[in-house]
Coordinates of C-alpha atoms in Angstrom, one line a residue:
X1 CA 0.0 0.0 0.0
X2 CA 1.5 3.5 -1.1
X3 CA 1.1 5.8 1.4
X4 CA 2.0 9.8 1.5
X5 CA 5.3 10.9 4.0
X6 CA 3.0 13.2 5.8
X7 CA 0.8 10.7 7.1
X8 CA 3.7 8.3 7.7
X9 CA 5.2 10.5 10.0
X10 CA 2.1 11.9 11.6
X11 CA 1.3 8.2 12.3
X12 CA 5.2 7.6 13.7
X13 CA 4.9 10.9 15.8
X14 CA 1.2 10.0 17.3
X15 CA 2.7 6.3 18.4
X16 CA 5.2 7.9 20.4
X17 CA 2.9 10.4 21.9
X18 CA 0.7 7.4 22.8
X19 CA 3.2 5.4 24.0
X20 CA 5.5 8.0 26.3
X21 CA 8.4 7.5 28.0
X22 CA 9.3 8.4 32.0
X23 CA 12.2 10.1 31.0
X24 CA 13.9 11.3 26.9
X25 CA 16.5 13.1 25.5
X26 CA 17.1 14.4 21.6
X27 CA 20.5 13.7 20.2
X28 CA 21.0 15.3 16.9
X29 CA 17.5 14.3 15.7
X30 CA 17.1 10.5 17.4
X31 CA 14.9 10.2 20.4
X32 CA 16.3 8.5 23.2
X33 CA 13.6 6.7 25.6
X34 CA 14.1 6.0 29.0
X35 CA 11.2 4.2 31.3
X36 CA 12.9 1.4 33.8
X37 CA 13.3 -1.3 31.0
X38 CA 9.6 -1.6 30.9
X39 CA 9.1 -2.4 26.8
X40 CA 11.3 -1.8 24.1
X41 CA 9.8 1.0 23.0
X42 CA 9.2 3.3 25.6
X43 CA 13.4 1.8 26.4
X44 CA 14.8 2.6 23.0
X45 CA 16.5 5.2 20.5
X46 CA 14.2 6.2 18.0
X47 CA 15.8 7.1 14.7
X48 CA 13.8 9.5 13.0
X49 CA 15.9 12.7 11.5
X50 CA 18.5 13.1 9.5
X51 CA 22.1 12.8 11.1
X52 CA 24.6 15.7 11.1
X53 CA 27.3 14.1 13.7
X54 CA 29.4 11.0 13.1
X55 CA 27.5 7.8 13.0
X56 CA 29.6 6.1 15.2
X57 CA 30.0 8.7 17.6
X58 CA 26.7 9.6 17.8
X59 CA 25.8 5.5 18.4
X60 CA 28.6 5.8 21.2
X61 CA 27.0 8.2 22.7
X62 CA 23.9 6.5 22.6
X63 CA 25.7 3.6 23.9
X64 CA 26.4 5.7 27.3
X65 CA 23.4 7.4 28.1
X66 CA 22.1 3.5 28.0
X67 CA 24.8 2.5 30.5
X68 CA 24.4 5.7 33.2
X69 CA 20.5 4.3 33.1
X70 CA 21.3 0.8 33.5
X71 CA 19.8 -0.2 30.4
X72 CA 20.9 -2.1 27.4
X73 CA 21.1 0.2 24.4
X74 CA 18.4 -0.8 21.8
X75 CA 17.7 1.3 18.6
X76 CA 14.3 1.8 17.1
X77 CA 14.6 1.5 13.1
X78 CA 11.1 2.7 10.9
X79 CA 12.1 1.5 7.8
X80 CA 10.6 5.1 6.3
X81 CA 13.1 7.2 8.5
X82 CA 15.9 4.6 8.8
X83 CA 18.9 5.6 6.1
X84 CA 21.1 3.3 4.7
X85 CA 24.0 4.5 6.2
X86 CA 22.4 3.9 9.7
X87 CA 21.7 0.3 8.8
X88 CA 25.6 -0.1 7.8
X89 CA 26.7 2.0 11.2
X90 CA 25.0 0.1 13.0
X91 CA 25.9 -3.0 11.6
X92 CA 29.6 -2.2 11.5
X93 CA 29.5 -1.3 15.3
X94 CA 28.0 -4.8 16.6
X95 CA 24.1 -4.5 16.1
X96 CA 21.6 -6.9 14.9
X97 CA 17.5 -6.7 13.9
X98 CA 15.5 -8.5 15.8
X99 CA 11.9 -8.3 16.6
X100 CA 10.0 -6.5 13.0
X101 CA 6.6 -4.9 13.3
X102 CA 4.4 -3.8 11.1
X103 CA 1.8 -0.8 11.5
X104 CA -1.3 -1.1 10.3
X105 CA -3.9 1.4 9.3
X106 CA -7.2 2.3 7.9
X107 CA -9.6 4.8 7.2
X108 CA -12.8 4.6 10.3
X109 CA -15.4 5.9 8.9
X110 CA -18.6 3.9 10.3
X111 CA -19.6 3.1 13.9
X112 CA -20.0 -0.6 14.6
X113 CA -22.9 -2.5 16.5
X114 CA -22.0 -4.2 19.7
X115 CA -24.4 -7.7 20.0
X116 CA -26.6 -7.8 22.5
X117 CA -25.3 -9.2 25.7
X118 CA -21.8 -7.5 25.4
X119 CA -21.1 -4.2 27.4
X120 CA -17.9 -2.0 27.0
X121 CA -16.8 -0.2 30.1
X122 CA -15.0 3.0 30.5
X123 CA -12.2 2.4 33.3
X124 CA -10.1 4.2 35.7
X125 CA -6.3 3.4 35.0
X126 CA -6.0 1.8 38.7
X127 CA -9.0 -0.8 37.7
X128 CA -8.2 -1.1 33.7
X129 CA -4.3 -2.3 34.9
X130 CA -6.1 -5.1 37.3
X131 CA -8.6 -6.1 34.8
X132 CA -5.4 -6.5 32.3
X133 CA -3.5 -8.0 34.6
X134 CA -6.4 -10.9 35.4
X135 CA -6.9 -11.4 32.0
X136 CA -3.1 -12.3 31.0
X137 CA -2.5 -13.8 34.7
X138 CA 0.3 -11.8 36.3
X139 CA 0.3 -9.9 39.3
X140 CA -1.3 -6.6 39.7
X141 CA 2.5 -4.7 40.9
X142 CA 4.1 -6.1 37.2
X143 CA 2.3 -3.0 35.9
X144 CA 3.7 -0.6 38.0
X145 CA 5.2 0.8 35.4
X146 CA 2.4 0.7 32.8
X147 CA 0.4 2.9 35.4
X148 CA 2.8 5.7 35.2
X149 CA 2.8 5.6 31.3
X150 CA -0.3 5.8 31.3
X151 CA -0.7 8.3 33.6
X152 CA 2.0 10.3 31.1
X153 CA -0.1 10.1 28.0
X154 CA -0.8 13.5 27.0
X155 CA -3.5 13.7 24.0
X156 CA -6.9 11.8 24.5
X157 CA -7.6 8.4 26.1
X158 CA -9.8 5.9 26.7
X159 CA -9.3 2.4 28.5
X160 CA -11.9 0.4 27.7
X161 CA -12.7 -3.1 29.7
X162 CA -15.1 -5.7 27.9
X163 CA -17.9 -7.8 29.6
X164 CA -20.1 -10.4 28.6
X165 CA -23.1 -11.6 31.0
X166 CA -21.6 -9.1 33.7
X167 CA -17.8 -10.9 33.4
X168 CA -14.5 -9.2 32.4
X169 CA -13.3 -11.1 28.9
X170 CA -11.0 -8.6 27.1
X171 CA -10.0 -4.4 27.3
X172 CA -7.7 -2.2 25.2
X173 CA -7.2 1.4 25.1
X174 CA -7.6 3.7 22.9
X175 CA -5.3 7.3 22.1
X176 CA -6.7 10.2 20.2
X177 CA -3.9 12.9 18.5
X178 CA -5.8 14.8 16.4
X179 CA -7.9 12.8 13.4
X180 CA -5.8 9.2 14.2
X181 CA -6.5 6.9 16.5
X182 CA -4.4 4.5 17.7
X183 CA -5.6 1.4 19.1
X184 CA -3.2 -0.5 22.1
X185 CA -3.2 -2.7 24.6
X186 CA -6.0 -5.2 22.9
X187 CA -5.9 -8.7 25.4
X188 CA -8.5 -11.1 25.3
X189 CA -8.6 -13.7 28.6
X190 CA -7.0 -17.5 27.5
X191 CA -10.8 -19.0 27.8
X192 CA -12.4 -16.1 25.8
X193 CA -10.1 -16.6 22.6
X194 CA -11.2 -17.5 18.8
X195 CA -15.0 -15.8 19.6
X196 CA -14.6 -12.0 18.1
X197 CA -14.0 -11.0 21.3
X198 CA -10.4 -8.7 20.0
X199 CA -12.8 -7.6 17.2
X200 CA -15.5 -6.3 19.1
X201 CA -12.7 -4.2 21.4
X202 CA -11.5 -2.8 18.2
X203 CA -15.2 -1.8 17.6
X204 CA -16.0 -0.2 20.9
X205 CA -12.5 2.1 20.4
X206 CA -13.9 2.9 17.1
X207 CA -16.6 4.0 18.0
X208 CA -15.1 6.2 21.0
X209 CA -12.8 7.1 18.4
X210 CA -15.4 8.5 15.8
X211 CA -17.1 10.7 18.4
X212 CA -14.0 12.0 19.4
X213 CA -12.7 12.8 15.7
X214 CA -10.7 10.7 14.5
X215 CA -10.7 9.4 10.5
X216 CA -7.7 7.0 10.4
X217 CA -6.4 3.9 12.6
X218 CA -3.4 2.5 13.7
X219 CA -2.0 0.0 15.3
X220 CA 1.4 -1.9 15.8
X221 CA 1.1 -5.6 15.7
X222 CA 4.7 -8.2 15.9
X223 CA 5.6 -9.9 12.7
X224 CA 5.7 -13.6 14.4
X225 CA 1.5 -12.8 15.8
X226 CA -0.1 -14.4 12.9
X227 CA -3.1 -14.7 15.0
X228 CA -3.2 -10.4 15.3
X229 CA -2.3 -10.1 11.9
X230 CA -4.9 -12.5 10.5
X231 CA -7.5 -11.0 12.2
X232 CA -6.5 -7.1 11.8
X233 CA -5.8 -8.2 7.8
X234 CA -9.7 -9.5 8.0
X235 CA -11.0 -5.9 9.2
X236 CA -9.2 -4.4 6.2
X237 CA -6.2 -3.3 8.1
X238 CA -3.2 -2.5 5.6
X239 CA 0.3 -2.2 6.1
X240 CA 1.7 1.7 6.5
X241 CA 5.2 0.4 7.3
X242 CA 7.5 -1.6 9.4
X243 CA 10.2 -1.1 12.3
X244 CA 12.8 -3.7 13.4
X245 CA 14.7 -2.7 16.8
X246 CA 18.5 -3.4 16.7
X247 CA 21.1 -4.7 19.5
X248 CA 24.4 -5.9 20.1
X249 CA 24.9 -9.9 19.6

Protein backbone atom coordinates (compact mmCIF):
# COMPACT_ATOMS: atom_id res chain seq x y z
CA UNK A 1 0.00 0.00 0.00
CA UNK A 2 1.53 3.47 -1.13
CA UNK A 3 1.06 5.81 1.42
CA UNK A 4 2.03 9.82 1.54
CA UNK A 5 5.33 10.93 3.96
CA UNK A 6 3.00 13.22 5.83
CA UNK A 7 0.77 10.68 7.07
CA UNK A 8 3.69 8.31 7.74
CA UNK A 9 5.16 10.53 10.03
CA UNK A 10 2.13 11.90 11.65
CA UNK A 11 1.34 8.22 12.30
CA UNK A 12 5.25 7.57 13.73
CA UNK A 13 4.92 10.93 15.77
CA UNK A 14 1.19 9.95 17.32
CA UNK A 15 2.70 6.27 18.35
CA UNK A 16 5.22 7.86 20.39
CA UNK A 17 2.94 10.37 21.91
CA UNK A 18 0.72 7.37 22.78
CA UNK A 19 3.23 5.35 24.00
CA UNK A 20 5.52 7.99 26.33
CA UNK A 21 8.39 7.46 27.97
CA UNK A 22 9.33 8.43 32.05
CA UNK A 23 12.22 10.14 30.99
CA UNK A 24 13.85 11.32 26.89
CA UNK A 25 16.50 13.09 25.46
CA UNK A 26 17.08 14.39 21.56
CA UNK A 27 20.45 13.75 20.19
CA UNK A 28 21.02 15.28 16.90
CA UNK A 29 17.47 14.30 15.65
CA UNK A 30 17.10 10.51 17.40
CA UNK A 31 14.87 10.20 20.45
CA UNK A 32 16.28 8.52 23.17
CA UNK A 33 13.63 6.73 25.65
CA UNK A 34 14.06 6.04 28.97
CA UNK A 35 11.20 4.24 31.27
CA UNK A 36 12.89 1.40 33.83
CA UNK A 37 13.31 -1.33 31.01
CA UNK A 38 9.62 -1.63 30.95
CA UNK A 39 9.09 -2.38 26.81
CA UNK A 40 11.31 -1.78 24.05
CA UNK A 41 9.78 1.03 23.01
CA UNK A 42 9.25 3.28 25.57
CA UNK A 43 13.45 1.75 26.41
CA UNK A 44 14.76 2.64 23.01
CA UNK A 45 16.54 5.16 20.52
CA UNK A 46 14.15 6.22 17.99
CA UNK A 47 15.78 7.07 14.74
CA UNK A 48 13.78 9.46 13.02
CA UNK A 49 15.94 12.74 11.46
CA UNK A 50 18.53 13.11 9.50
CA UNK A 51 22.12 12.83 11.07
CA UNK A 52 24.58 15.73 11.13
CA UNK A 53 27.28 14.12 13.71
CA UNK A 54 29.38 10.98 13.05
CA UNK A 55 27.51 7.85 13.05
CA UNK A 56 29.64 6.09 15.18
CA UNK A 57 30.02 8.69 17.64
CA UNK A 58 26.74 9.55 17.84
CA UNK A 59 25.81 5.48 18.42
CA UNK A 60 28.56 5.81 21.18
CA UNK A 61 27.00 8.22 22.66
CA UNK A 62 23.88 6.53 22.58
CA UNK A 63 25.70 3.58 23.95
CA UNK A 64 26.38 5.67 27.26
CA UNK A 65 23.40 7.41 28.12
CA UNK A 66 22.13 3.47 28.00
CA UNK A 67 24.84 2.46 30.50
CA UNK A 68 24.43 5.65 33.21
CA UNK A 69 20.54 4.32 33.10
CA UNK A 70 21.32 0.83 33.51
CA UNK A 71 19.77 -0.16 30.42
CA UNK A 72 20.89 -2.13 27.36
CA UNK A 73 21.07 0.23 24.37
CA UNK A 74 18.36 -0.78 21.80
CA UNK A 75 17.68 1.25 18.56
CA UNK A 76 14.30 1.80 17.08
CA UNK A 77 14.63 1.49 13.08
CA UNK A 78 11.09 2.68 10.86
CA UNK A 79 12.10 1.52 7.82
CA UNK A 80 10.61 5.10 6.32
CA UNK A 81 13.10 7.19 8.48
CA UNK A 82 15.90 4.59 8.77
CA UNK A 83 18.91 5.59 6.12
CA UNK A 84 21.09 3.26 4.65
CA UNK A 85 23.95 4.52 6.24
CA UNK A 86 22.35 3.94 9.71
CA UNK A 87 21.71 0.26 8.82
CA UNK A 88 25.56 -0.07 7.78
CA UNK A 89 26.66 1.96 11.17
CA UNK A 90 25.02 0.13 13.04
CA UNK A 91 25.91 -3.05 11.59
CA UNK A 92 29.64 -2.21 11.53
CA UNK A 93 29.54 -1.28 15.34
CA UNK A 94 27.99 -4.83 16.62
CA UNK A 95 24.09 -4.55 16.06
CA UNK A 96 21.64 -6.88 14.86
CA UNK A 97 17.45 -6.73 13.88
CA UNK A 98 15.49 -8.46 15.82
CA UNK A 99 11.89 -8.25 16.56
CA UNK A 100 10.02 -6.52 13.03
CA UNK A 101 6.60 -4.86 13.28
CA UNK A 102 4.36 -3.83 11.14
CA UNK A 103 1.81 -0.77 11.48
CA UNK A 104 -1.33 -1.12 10.35
CA UNK A 105 -3.94 1.42 9.29
CA UNK A 106 -7.24 2.27 7.91
CA UNK A 107 -9.63 4.83 7.23
CA UNK A 108 -12.78 4.63 10.33
CA UNK A 109 -15.36 5.94 8.95
CA UNK A 110 -18.63 3.89 10.28
CA UNK A 111 -19.60 3.09 13.85
CA UNK A 112 -19.96 -0.59 14.59
CA UNK A 113 -22.88 -2.48 16.55
CA UNK A 114 -21.98 -4.19 19.68
CA UNK A 115 -24.40 -7.68 20.01
CA UNK A 116 -26.64 -7.82 22.53
CA UNK A 117 -25.30 -9.15 25.66
CA UNK A 118 -21.80 -7.52 25.42
CA UNK A 119 -21.09 -4.24 27.45
CA UNK A 120 -17.92 -1.98 26.98
CA UNK A 121 -16.80 -0.19 30.05
CA UNK A 122 -14.97 2.98 30.49
CA UNK A 123 -12.21 2.37 33.32
CA UNK A 124 -10.08 4.21 35.72
CA UNK A 125 -6.34 3.43 34.96
CA UNK A 126 -6.01 1.82 38.72
CA UNK A 127 -9.02 -0.77 37.71
CA UNK A 128 -8.18 -1.15 33.75
CA UNK A 129 -4.31 -2.26 34.88
CA UNK A 130 -6.13 -5.12 37.32
CA UNK A 131 -8.57 -6.10 34.77
CA UNK A 132 -5.36 -6.51 32.30
CA UNK A 133 -3.49 -8.04 34.56
CA UNK A 134 -6.37 -10.92 35.37
CA UNK A 135 -6.94 -11.40 31.99
CA UNK A 136 -3.06 -12.32 30.96
CA UNK A 137 -2.51 -13.80 34.72
CA UNK A 138 0.27 -11.76 36.33
CA UNK A 139 0.34 -9.93 39.30
CA UNK A 140 -1.30 -6.62 39.69
CA UNK A 141 2.49 -4.68 40.94
CA UNK A 142 4.11 -6.07 37.16
CA UNK A 143 2.32 -3.01 35.85
CA UNK A 144 3.67 -0.57 37.98
CA UNK A 145 5.22 0.77 35.40
CA UNK A 146 2.42 0.70 32.81
CA UNK A 147 0.38 2.87 35.40
CA UNK A 148 2.82 5.72 35.15
CA UNK A 149 2.75 5.59 31.27
CA UNK A 150 -0.29 5.84 31.35
CA UNK A 151 -0.68 8.26 33.64
CA UNK A 152 1.98 10.27 31.06
CA UNK A 153 -0.06 10.06 27.95
CA UNK A 154 -0.84 13.51 27.00
CA UNK A 155 -3.55 13.70 24.03
CA UNK A 156 -6.93 11.75 24.50
CA UNK A 157 -7.55 8.35 26.07
CA UNK A 158 -9.83 5.86 26.74
CA UNK A 159 -9.34 2.38 28.50
CA UNK A 160 -11.93 0.36 27.67
CA UNK A 161 -12.73 -3.14 29.71
CA UNK A 162 -15.09 -5.67 27.89
CA UNK A 163 -17.89 -7.77 29.58
CA UNK A 164 -20.14 -10.39 28.62
CA UNK A 165 -23.12 -11.57 31.05
CA UNK A 166 -21.63 -9.10 33.74
CA UNK A 167 -17.80 -10.94 33.43
CA UNK A 168 -14.49 -9.23 32.40
CA UNK A 169 -13.31 -11.11 28.91
CA UNK A 170 -11.02 -8.59 27.07
CA UNK A 171 -10.01 -4.36 27.28
CA UNK A 172 -7.68 -2.21 25.17
CA UNK A 173 -7.16 1.39 25.09
CA UNK A 174 -7.56 3.72 22.88
CA UNK A 175 -5.35 7.29 22.12
CA UNK A 176 -6.66 10.20 20.19
CA UNK A 177 -3.93 12.88 18.48
CA UNK A 178 -5.76 14.80 16.39
CA UNK A 179 -7.93 12.84 13.43
CA UNK A 180 -5.75 9.17 14.24
CA UNK A 181 -6.50 6.85 16.52
CA UNK A 182 -4.41 4.49 17.70
CA UNK A 183 -5.63 1.35 19.12
CA UNK A 184 -3.25 -0.48 22.11
CA UNK A 185 -3.17 -2.67 24.58
CA UNK A 186 -6.00 -5.19 22.88
CA UNK A 187 -5.91 -8.68 25.38
CA UNK A 188 -8.52 -11.14 25.33
CA UNK A 189 -8.55 -13.75 28.63
CA UNK A 190 -7.01 -17.47 27.52
CA UNK A 191 -10.84 -18.95 27.82
CA UNK A 192 -12.41 -16.14 25.82
CA UNK A 193 -10.07 -16.57 22.62
CA UNK A 194 -11.15 -17.46 18.79
CA UNK A 195 -15.00 -15.80 19.60
CA UNK A 196 -14.55 -11.99 18.12
CA UNK A 197 -14.05 -11.02 21.32
CA UNK A 198 -10.39 -8.71 20.02
CA UNK A 199 -12.76 -7.57 17.18
CA UNK A 200 -15.48 -6.30 19.06
CA UNK A 201 -12.65 -4.15 21.40
CA UNK A 202 -11.50 -2.81 18.23
CA UNK A 203 -15.25 -1.78 17.57
CA UNK A 204 -15.98 -0.21 20.93
CA UNK A 205 -12.45 2.05 20.39
CA UNK A 206 -13.95 2.95 17.12
CA UNK A 207 -16.63 3.99 18.01
CA UNK A 208 -15.10 6.20 20.96
CA UNK A 209 -12.83 7.11 18.36
CA UNK A 210 -15.36 8.52 15.83
CA UNK A 211 -17.08 10.74 18.44
CA UNK A 212 -13.98 11.98 19.37
CA UNK A 213 -12.68 12.82 15.73
CA UNK A 214 -10.66 10.68 14.54
CA UNK A 215 -10.65 9.44 10.49
CA UNK A 216 -7.69 6.98 10.43
CA UNK A 217 -6.36 3.91 12.60
CA UNK A 218 -3.42 2.48 13.70
CA UNK A 219 -1.96 -0.01 15.26
CA UNK A 220 1.39 -1.93 15.83
CA UNK A 221 1.09 -5.61 15.69
CA UNK A 222 4.73 -8.17 15.90
CA UNK A 223 5.59 -9.93 12.71
CA UNK A 224 5.71 -13.59 14.38
CA UNK A 225 1.47 -12.76 15.79
CA UNK A 226 -0.07 -14.44 12.92
CA UNK A 227 -3.11 -14.72 14.98
CA UNK A 228 -3.23 -10.45 15.32
CA UNK A 229 -2.26 -10.13 11.86
CA UNK A 230 -4.86 -12.50 10.53
CA UNK A 231 -7.53 -11.05 12.25
CA UNK A 232 -6.53 -7.07 11.77
CA UNK A 233 -5.82 -8.20 7.81
CA UNK A 234 -9.74 -9.50 7.99
CA UNK A 235 -10.97 -5.94 9.25
CA UNK A 236 -9.17 -4.41 6.20
CA UNK A 237 -6.18 -3.28 8.09
CA UNK A 238 -3.15 -2.49 5.57
CA UNK A 239 0.32 -2.16 6.12
CA UNK A 240 1.71 1.69 6.53
CA UNK A 241 5.23 0.38 7.30
CA UNK A 242 7.54 -1.64 9.38
CA UNK A 243 10.15 -1.13 12.29
CA UNK A 244 12.84 -3.73 13.35
CA UNK A 245 14.72 -2.69 16.78
CA UNK A 246 18.52 -3.39 16.73
CA UNK A 247 21.13 -4.74 19.47
CA UNK A 248 24.40 -5.90 20.14
CA UNK A 249 24.92 -9.86 19.64
Amino acid sequence: MEMDDELLIRIEDAALNAWPARRQMILDGWLLRFAKGYTKRSNSVNVHFDSRLPLAEKIRTCELAYARAGLPVVFRLPDPFTSQAVMQALDKAGYRVFDPTYVLGQAITERASVPDGVQMREMRPKAWIALRADLTGTPVDHWDVHREILELILPEKVLLGLYVGGEPVACGMGVVEGDLLGYFSIYVGKDFRRRGYGQMTMWGLTNWGLDHGARYGYLQVEGDNQPALAMYEKMGFETCYRYVYSKKV
